[in-house]
XYZ file of C-alpha atoms in Angstrom:
592
model
C 77.023 138.318 -31.765
C 75.150 141.248 -30.314
C 71.693 140.870 -28.714
C 69.843 144.106 -29.330
C 68.696 146.335 -26.484
C 67.710 149.962 -26.054
C 71.204 151.056 -25.027
C 74.090 150.878 -27.505
C 76.467 147.974 -27.034
C 80.055 148.942 -26.501
C 82.949 147.026 -28.035
C 86.080 149.027 -27.443
C 85.570 152.260 -29.317
C 82.784 150.859 -31.506
C 79.196 151.814 -30.599
C 76.519 149.732 -32.298
C 72.955 151.062 -31.794
C 70.054 148.681 -32.226
C 68.025 149.483 -35.382
C 64.272 149.882 -34.974
C 62.336 146.630 -35.346
C 65.450 144.471 -35.253
C 65.672 141.950 -32.421
C 69.113 140.507 -33.112
C 71.988 142.201 -34.885
C 74.921 140.100 -36.110
C 78.135 141.993 -36.739
C 81.326 140.511 -38.200
C 84.527 142.272 -37.261
C 88.198 141.460 -37.093
C 90.071 141.260 -33.811
C 92.130 144.233 -34.842
C 89.010 146.375 -35.102
C 87.299 145.352 -31.879
C 88.644 144.745 -28.375
C 85.816 143.463 -26.112
C 85.971 144.879 -22.628
C 83.800 145.442 -19.608
C 84.892 148.942 -18.700
C 86.598 152.040 -20.003
C 89.599 151.480 -17.705
C 90.255 148.017 -19.094
C 89.985 149.236 -22.677
C 92.368 152.112 -22.155
C 94.891 149.833 -20.425
C 95.296 147.579 -23.486
C 97.540 150.011 -25.426
C 99.546 150.599 -22.261
C 100.138 146.871 -21.783
C 101.076 146.519 -25.434
C 103.589 149.342 -25.113
C 105.104 147.738 -22.003
C 105.447 144.383 -23.757
C 107.005 146.048 -26.805
C 109.512 147.846 -24.578
C 110.341 144.600 -22.792
C 110.786 142.782 -26.110
C 113.108 145.501 -27.470
C 115.137 145.448 -24.238
C 115.517 141.651 -24.395
C 116.421 141.730 -28.086
C 119.039 144.412 -27.423
C 120.612 142.315 -24.656
C 120.636 139.178 -26.814
C 122.086 140.970 -29.825
C 124.762 142.400 -27.550
C 125.737 138.900 -26.445
C 124.273 139.193 -22.960
C 121.553 136.556 -23.275
C 121.933 135.509 -19.635
C 120.919 138.950 -18.433
C 117.995 138.948 -20.849
C 116.789 135.659 -19.350
C 117.186 137.075 -15.828
C 115.110 140.126 -16.770
C 112.346 137.988 -18.244
C 112.362 135.634 -15.249
C 112.149 138.629 -12.926
C 109.131 139.938 -14.784
C 107.483 136.497 -14.699
C 108.203 136.141 -10.971
C 106.750 139.579 -10.290
C 103.622 138.765 -12.292
C 103.216 135.430 -10.501
C 103.586 137.166 -7.160
C 100.960 139.770 -8.095
C 98.662 137.068 -9.407
C 98.974 135.016 -6.221
C 98.293 138.099 -4.126
C 95.123 138.779 -6.109
C 94.081 135.121 -5.785
C 94.540 135.296 -2.008
C 92.452 138.459 -1.817
C 89.761 136.867 -3.974
C 89.637 133.782 -1.730
C 89.344 135.949 1.375
C 86.627 138.086 -0.230
C 84.620 135.036 -1.287
C 84.930 133.528 2.164
C 83.851 136.788 3.824
C 80.865 137.000 1.488
C 79.757 133.375 1.203
C 81.787 131.306 3.671
C 81.599 130.406 7.338
C 82.669 133.063 9.815
C 83.672 130.511 12.436
C 87.385 129.748 12.813
C 86.584 126.131 13.634
C 87.923 123.867 10.894
C 85.508 121.657 8.968
C 86.010 117.884 8.625
C 87.526 118.391 5.165
C 89.942 121.028 6.448
C 90.863 118.814 9.400
C 91.631 116.084 6.869
C 93.957 118.465 5.043
C 95.542 119.332 8.371
C 96.116 115.634 9.099
C 97.794 115.118 5.717
C 99.914 118.243 6.136
C 101.155 116.951 9.501
C 102.146 113.567 8.052
C 99.012 111.545 8.737
C 97.708 108.833 6.441
C 94.865 109.191 3.959
C 92.801 106.698 5.980
C 93.114 108.909 9.072
C 92.211 111.991 7.062
C 89.116 110.281 5.624
C 87.512 109.745 9.056
C 84.378 111.713 9.903
C 86.198 113.175 12.930
C 89.893 112.892 12.063
C 92.335 112.928 14.962
C 95.008 115.538 14.278
C 98.491 114.129 14.999
C 100.803 116.130 17.208
C 103.818 117.737 15.521
C 107.006 115.709 15.782
C 109.226 116.810 18.656
C 112.681 115.779 19.747
C 112.340 113.388 22.706
C 115.460 112.286 24.544
C 116.099 108.568 24.902
C 114.806 107.233 28.174
C 112.343 110.107 28.674
C 109.237 107.965 28.731
C 107.058 110.678 30.271
C 106.918 112.646 26.997
C 106.067 109.495 25.055
C 103.337 108.567 27.502
C 101.869 112.067 27.297
C 101.880 111.936 23.492
C 100.102 108.567 23.514
C 97.633 109.368 26.291
C 94.060 109.737 25.034
C 92.434 113.121 25.093
C 90.269 113.901 28.055
C 86.690 113.135 27.277
C 84.146 115.873 27.524
C 81.726 115.879 30.399
C 78.830 113.533 29.831
C 75.498 115.037 29.046
C 72.577 114.883 31.424
C 71.060 111.442 31.890
C 67.564 112.880 31.462
C 65.735 111.011 28.719
C 63.209 112.565 26.408
C 62.327 116.238 26.335
C 64.266 118.956 28.113
C 62.942 119.593 31.615
C 61.113 122.873 32.050
C 62.073 125.384 34.701
C 60.137 124.508 37.890
C 59.808 128.221 38.626
C 57.565 128.802 35.598
C 53.915 129.481 36.525
C 51.682 126.495 35.838
C 47.962 126.289 35.197
C 46.820 122.805 36.194
C 43.584 121.359 34.864
C 42.442 118.156 36.569
C 41.172 115.309 34.403
C 39.256 112.650 36.347
C 38.780 109.014 35.433
C 35.302 108.516 33.894
C 32.604 107.353 36.301
C 32.132 103.994 34.578
C 35.824 103.177 35.049
C 36.243 104.180 38.726
C 35.109 100.799 40.108
C 37.463 97.821 40.332
C 36.712 95.354 37.570
C 37.482 92.443 39.904
C 35.723 93.241 43.210
C 33.513 96.178 42.244
C 34.821 98.506 45.007
C 35.584 102.140 44.134
C 39.305 102.686 43.496
C 41.321 105.344 45.389
C 43.677 107.964 43.901
C 47.328 106.939 44.227
C 49.167 109.155 41.716
C 48.749 111.326 38.597
C 50.252 111.595 35.132
C 51.258 115.063 33.853
C 51.420 116.210 30.235
C 52.965 119.678 29.833
C 52.134 122.078 27.006
C 53.969 125.400 26.801
C 51.782 128.399 25.906
C 52.909 131.947 25.155
C 51.031 134.791 26.887
C 51.634 138.065 25.012
C 52.827 141.138 26.873
C 50.240 143.686 27.886
C 50.155 147.350 28.715
C 48.712 148.522 32.036
C 47.891 152.114 32.888
C 48.589 152.841 36.552
C 46.428 155.774 37.718
C 47.398 157.683 40.841
C 44.111 159.282 41.781
C 44.761 162.040 44.341
C 41.947 163.241 46.517
C 40.989 166.879 46.169
C 39.060 168.704 48.932
C 37.261 172.035 48.880
C 35.383 174.013 51.507
C 31.802 174.307 50.319
C 30.865 176.521 53.252
C 33.106 179.510 52.534
C 34.452 178.299 49.223
C 37.901 179.734 50.016
C 40.129 176.698 50.614
C 41.220 173.713 48.479
C 43.533 170.836 49.482
C 45.011 168.135 47.204
C 46.678 164.905 48.352
C 50.451 164.826 47.680
C 51.939 162.512 45.065
C 53.401 159.195 46.201
C 55.558 158.669 43.125
C 58.311 161.137 42.085
C 56.897 164.311 40.639
C 58.157 163.952 37.044
C 56.161 164.863 33.979
C 57.120 161.730 32.016
C 54.199 159.538 31.024
C 56.270 156.369 30.656
C 56.822 154.383 33.828
C 60.068 152.747 34.869
C 58.998 149.320 33.618
C 58.391 150.712 30.125
C 61.744 152.513 30.170
C 63.451 149.311 31.287
C 61.771 147.438 28.442
C 63.051 149.970 25.896
C 66.619 149.784 27.207
C 66.726 146.007 27.543
C 65.158 145.368 24.132
C 67.690 147.511 22.309
C 70.849 146.617 24.262
C 70.159 142.947 24.997
C 67.886 141.923 22.102
C 69.350 144.245 19.414
C 65.843 145.564 18.688
C 65.726 149.121 17.256
C 63.289 151.595 18.764
C 61.099 151.734 15.667
C 60.510 147.974 15.893
C 59.704 148.326 19.569
C 57.091 150.864 18.563
C 55.452 148.225 16.353
C 55.403 145.804 19.271
C 53.812 148.345 21.580
C 51.209 149.216 18.957
C 50.174 145.563 18.749
C 49.408 145.502 22.477
C 47.423 148.740 22.352
C 49.941 151.507 23.102
C 50.255 153.660 19.991
C 52.900 156.309 20.602
C 54.717 158.593 18.124
C 58.188 157.414 17.214
C 59.871 160.655 18.303
C 58.177 160.386 21.693
C 59.507 156.851 22.080
C 62.992 158.040 21.149
C 62.625 160.696 23.837
C 61.701 158.044 26.402
C 64.702 155.954 25.423
C 67.113 158.903 25.627
C 65.792 159.901 29.041
C 66.139 156.348 30.339
C 69.703 156.121 29.025
C 70.485 159.461 30.676
C 69.198 158.127 34.012
C 71.554 155.132 33.738
C 74.597 157.135 32.607
C 75.926 157.894 36.142
C 75.824 154.156 36.937
C 77.659 153.442 33.683
C 80.390 155.902 34.672
C 80.722 154.176 38.047
C 81.027 150.777 36.324
C 83.668 152.148 33.944
C 85.680 153.585 36.829
C 85.496 150.275 38.717
C 86.567 148.302 35.633
C 89.557 150.523 34.836
C 90.766 150.082 38.419
C 91.250 146.303 38.044
C 94.689 144.694 37.912
C 94.131 143.296 34.400
C 91.996 145.129 31.830
C 91.145 143.884 28.329
C 90.481 146.472 25.597
C 88.996 146.263 22.114
C 86.886 148.439 19.836
C 84.375 148.300 17.003
C 82.980 150.915 14.664
C 79.741 152.812 15.333
C 78.553 155.397 12.805
C 76.753 158.522 13.979
C 74.889 161.240 12.087
C 76.676 164.526 11.515
C 74.857 167.120 9.352
C 78.087 169.063 8.888
C 79.819 166.125 7.218
C 79.536 165.799 3.407
C 78.209 162.221 3.698
C 75.865 163.128 6.535
C 77.510 160.723 8.977
C 80.887 159.891 10.428
C 82.513 156.763 11.756
C 82.954 156.670 15.495
C 84.318 153.878 17.663
C 82.815 151.971 20.562
C 85.461 150.831 23.056
C 84.974 147.848 25.344
C 86.778 147.384 28.685
C 86.716 144.284 30.871
C 88.604 143.589 34.077
C 88.704 140.668 36.469
C 85.225 141.389 37.861
C 82.061 140.279 36.027
C 81.549 143.785 34.661
C 81.880 145.201 31.169
C 82.163 148.892 30.310
C 81.795 150.748 27.016
C 82.916 154.181 25.890
C 82.456 156.099 22.639
C 84.952 158.244 20.736
C 84.224 160.286 17.628
C 87.498 159.289 15.963
C 90.021 156.455 16.116
C 92.797 158.712 17.370
C 94.867 157.558 20.314
C 94.324 160.895 22.051
C 90.580 160.247 22.320
C 90.965 156.959 24.185
C 93.983 158.139 26.196
C 91.976 159.384 29.248
C 90.691 155.840 29.807
C 93.900 153.905 29.112
C 96.120 156.217 31.156
C 93.787 155.669 34.117
C 94.666 151.952 34.121
C 97.484 151.118 36.537
C 97.464 147.368 35.863
C 98.165 145.221 32.818
C 96.386 145.982 29.546
C 95.493 143.193 27.108
C 94.878 144.404 23.564
C 95.401 143.717 19.869
C 97.858 145.285 17.413
C 96.105 148.663 16.971
C 98.956 151.064 16.192
C 97.485 153.733 18.453
C 98.470 151.702 21.518
C 102.136 152.386 20.711
C 101.523 156.084 20.013
C 103.350 158.412 22.379
C 101.214 160.905 24.246
C 102.157 163.771 26.504
C 101.325 163.218 30.160
C 100.803 165.782 32.897
C 104.508 166.061 33.815
C 105.390 166.933 30.206
C 107.005 163.637 29.202
C 105.884 161.610 26.193
C 105.095 157.954 26.938
C 103.432 155.164 24.930
C 99.682 155.014 25.324
C 100.027 151.396 26.516
C 103.369 150.871 28.305
C 105.203 147.905 26.717
C 106.077 146.452 30.141
C 102.358 146.246 31.050
C 101.021 145.127 27.688
C 99.589 141.651 27.063
C 99.071 140.141 23.629
C 96.270 138.005 22.230
C 96.859 134.495 20.918
C 93.411 134.593 19.310
C 94.571 137.304 16.909
C 97.713 135.288 16.122
C 95.676 132.166 15.376
C 93.201 134.096 13.240
C 95.836 135.036 10.683
C 97.203 131.505 10.392
C 93.648 130.238 10.056
C 93.065 132.754 7.250
C 96.207 131.532 5.483
C 95.125 127.895 5.853
C 91.717 128.764 4.389
C 93.567 130.301 1.434
C 95.147 126.862 0.740
C 98.511 127.643 2.303
C 99.042 124.251 3.931
C 102.243 125.459 5.552
C 99.986 126.989 8.216
C 99.066 123.486 9.427
C 101.910 123.174 11.934
C 101.460 126.575 13.674
C 97.692 125.978 13.850
C 98.279 122.623 15.544
C 100.788 124.143 17.976
C 98.340 126.904 18.911
C 95.666 124.242 19.398
C 97.941 122.463 21.871
C 98.333 125.704 23.828
C 94.556 125.987 24.107
C 94.331 122.324 25.139
C 96.505 123.178 28.135
C 94.169 126.046 29.029
C 91.174 123.694 28.798
C 92.915 121.220 31.081
C 93.523 123.953 33.648
C 89.842 124.967 33.592
C 88.588 121.398 33.841
C 90.802 120.744 36.858
C 89.767 124.023 38.521
C 93.358 125.210 38.971
C 94.077 128.504 40.673
C 96.595 131.047 39.337
C 99.626 129.249 40.773
C 98.469 125.860 39.539
C 97.788 127.196 36.068
C 101.220 128.833 35.937
C 102.871 125.545 36.897
C 100.915 123.697 34.207
C 101.853 126.302 31.612
C 105.509 126.118 32.574
C 105.464 122.353 32.150
C 103.410 122.028 28.956
C 102.825 125.390 27.252
C 106.303 126.925 27.301
C 107.919 124.096 25.228
C 105.115 124.371 22.666
C 105.468 128.155 22.542
C 109.225 127.821 21.989
C 108.625 125.393 19.121
C 106.116 127.833 17.632
C 108.621 130.720 17.831
C 111.309 128.545 16.258
C 109.012 127.739 13.340
C 108.277 131.438 12.812
C 111.963 132.408 12.849
C 112.882 129.565 10.494
C 110.070 129.823 7.952
C 109.442 133.568 7.752
C 112.548 134.352 5.615
C 111.532 131.603 3.151
C 107.990 132.893 2.554
C 106.812 135.291 -0.100
C 106.552 138.616 1.788
C 103.015 139.414 0.629
C 101.549 135.938 1.160
C 98.926 135.388 3.908
C 101.232 132.910 5.648
C 104.073 135.441 5.745
C 101.658 138.060 7.074
C 100.598 135.683 9.847
C 104.171 134.776 10.754
C 105.257 138.421 10.739
C 102.350 139.366 13.019
C 103.253 136.527 15.413
C 106.863 137.712 15.543
C 105.885 141.334 16.175
C 103.548 140.320 19.008
C 105.911 137.707 20.475
C 106.945 139.593 23.614
C 103.379 140.570 24.491
C 102.024 137.060 23.903
C 104.853 135.424 25.858
C 104.057 137.627 28.864
C 100.606 136.000 29.068
C 102.302 132.711 30.042
C 104.337 134.245 32.893
C 101.438 134.683 35.331
C 98.546 132.347 36.057
C 96.196 135.313 36.408
C 96.619 136.252 32.748
C 94.503 134.815 29.937
C 96.332 133.932 26.743
C 93.846 135.855 24.603
C 91.415 138.742 24.742
C 88.448 136.556 23.853
C 86.271 137.667 26.761
C 86.259 141.221 25.391
C 85.602 140.122 21.807
C 82.650 137.992 22.930
C 81.042 140.932 24.735
C 81.655 143.370 21.914
C 79.661 141.120 19.588
C 76.439 142.366 21.193
C 76.844 145.965 19.942
C 78.115 144.638 16.607
C 74.908 142.628 16.136
C 72.765 145.579 17.175
C 74.649 147.835 14.776
C 73.378 145.748 11.865
C 69.815 146.584 12.890
C 69.908 150.256 13.856
C 72.844 151.147 11.512
C 73.896 154.363 13.304
C 73.293 156.703 16.231
C 71.524 160.020 15.829
C 74.472 162.032 17.113
C 77.745 161.694 18.978
C 75.961 162.415 22.241
C 73.388 159.724 21.489
C 76.241 157.271 20.840
C 77.682 158.067 24.278
C 74.308 157.402 25.888
C 74.111 154.131 23.963
C 77.545 153.141 25.273
C 76.346 153.835 28.805
C 73.197 151.771 28.303
C 75.264 148.852 26.960
C 77.525 149.152 30.013
C 74.678 148.802 32.505
C 72.679 146.121 30.668
C 75.565 143.815 29.710
C 77.182 144.176 33.145
C 73.915 143.150 34.799
C 73.607 140.182 32.440
C 77.187 139.014 33.033
C 76.696 139.342 36.784
C 73.673 137.048 36.615
C 71.022 139.572 37.655
C 67.453 139.735 36.362
C 68.144 142.645 34.018
C 64.595 143.979 33.891
C 64.120 144.036 37.674
C 67.529 145.614 38.134
C 66.847 148.404 35.624
C 63.460 149.201 37.132
C 64.883 149.418 40.645
C 67.925 151.589 39.879
C 65.980 153.996 37.635
C 63.311 154.386 40.305
C 65.977 155.153 42.905
C 67.767 157.689 40.705
C 64.450 159.336 39.841
C 63.728 159.584 43.584
C 66.945 161.515 44.232
C 69.499 158.829 45.071
C 72.568 160.552 46.610
C 75.603 160.730 44.344
C 77.951 159.610 47.140
C 76.154 156.232 47.233
C 76.120 155.749 43.464
C 78.532 152.789 43.589
C 75.920 150.854 45.582
C 73.861 150.630 42.376
C 76.464 148.890 40.210
C 75.363 145.296 39.442
C 77.835 143.465 41.700
C 76.879 145.432 44.827
C 73.179 145.490 43.948
C 73.210 141.705 43.614
C 74.865 141.296 47.032
C 72.369 143.646 48.660
C 69.377 141.762 47.222
C 70.755 138.325 48.051
C 71.177 137.266 44.424
C 74.973 137.091 44.628
C 77.207 135.771 47.381
C 80.563 137.049 48.590
């Protein structure tokens, strides 16, 4: 049946135009005449598939007629196995695509998935049906008489810290400004109903209502006195300027607002323009972009100082995310650049921008790191580069490279989401490793204490995990998600294992991934940077703003102060005094 429309309907090679005045057109055809399809490629592939099947049939018939029926069966089974493998691969890709499009992004398992995990680990259906199923630990070999392992397996999990005992609404910050309006008892109720004497005030009852006061624009006018000699009319004197003599109309507070709104609130400049227009400041968009660029340029020297300080730490985490930038010379009008994130042991975060994903572009930063580098499996880290003495060395030296258990877990989680229940055991083992890390944090252990705890509890679990990978990987279909996860874990084994050899090391690079989410969220709003140079300024602005936020500073006050100092000619030799950690110590916000 064909429902008429203006365009001709296409059934294979048959085009059926809709006659004038006809709403429905019924056409009867044989299957030999018409092959319904959705695209030209699918239609043209039908004869090819038919030819392949005919060739396979003739080959099998020739083998059978020659008395070699066993080989014919093997050929057919091989074809079926190959088709099943391809079909399963396509199913896995479809599941991943649907989850990326419609599913949850969190790697935390739902109650239903936890139930599947319980069943996969040998739990009962009653345990799996609970609202919060308790996942059983994987079976381990425990020697007879070793009661400590049994007691640890049976010990209840540490309860989370209890919530605040405050009842009712959340308490408001006492530092918020308050406007108090007094409400007196009516005059006819102020006298005691028993003796008639006037009652005295003993207390009050407060009812708080939160109101929002919109932002406002103030114009600060520096009115300089101007003198002239009226006697001889030959001399004029004008008072000097108190503020720096720059021609910019925007003050430091407005510049700080532009920087903070884009880097901390992910608000593009054109939306900020709408906000400013609503409070009475109507400014052209290009002018506002100019203000933002100038503010970012003022902060760039501080960003370079933060980057240098971060790369000098003993342990540096590295990750990257894409950031498109406009390029008129490119056929598509834009190119894909990369925003790199660096975090050390201090509460600072630094960003850098490269126009490509080549290892040579990021090499100046990574070769400046003398400590350990924690990173993912980006192939560029193993790329050999030529150093100043002429030798070629890996971009990240293998003896100073740390792996990321979060990336290992992510692939097993992806396989479990794709209904590969064999991932249940490695997921549970990785969960036990993170339970040890949580125990160390809750007990406030230092580096030595955490290393001792890892040696006692984490190393046996890690060995069991490695044993599972070595045992199961050869049995898995090479292209399956579970095999991909196991292969990744095996390739990263040495780097991940090194994380458990020192209490200073984290077992994953999560701190970097959490900070890099901020630019990733902003990227969804402003889509791209205007140029490669603008992307570098944006990286510098992110460095200053996110470092101030992680340090615990009032970001707005900090930006206003450092931009005012740089505008006033702050000496370059004292530039490190303006990085957030030192600024906070100087202003009494942070302690040693």
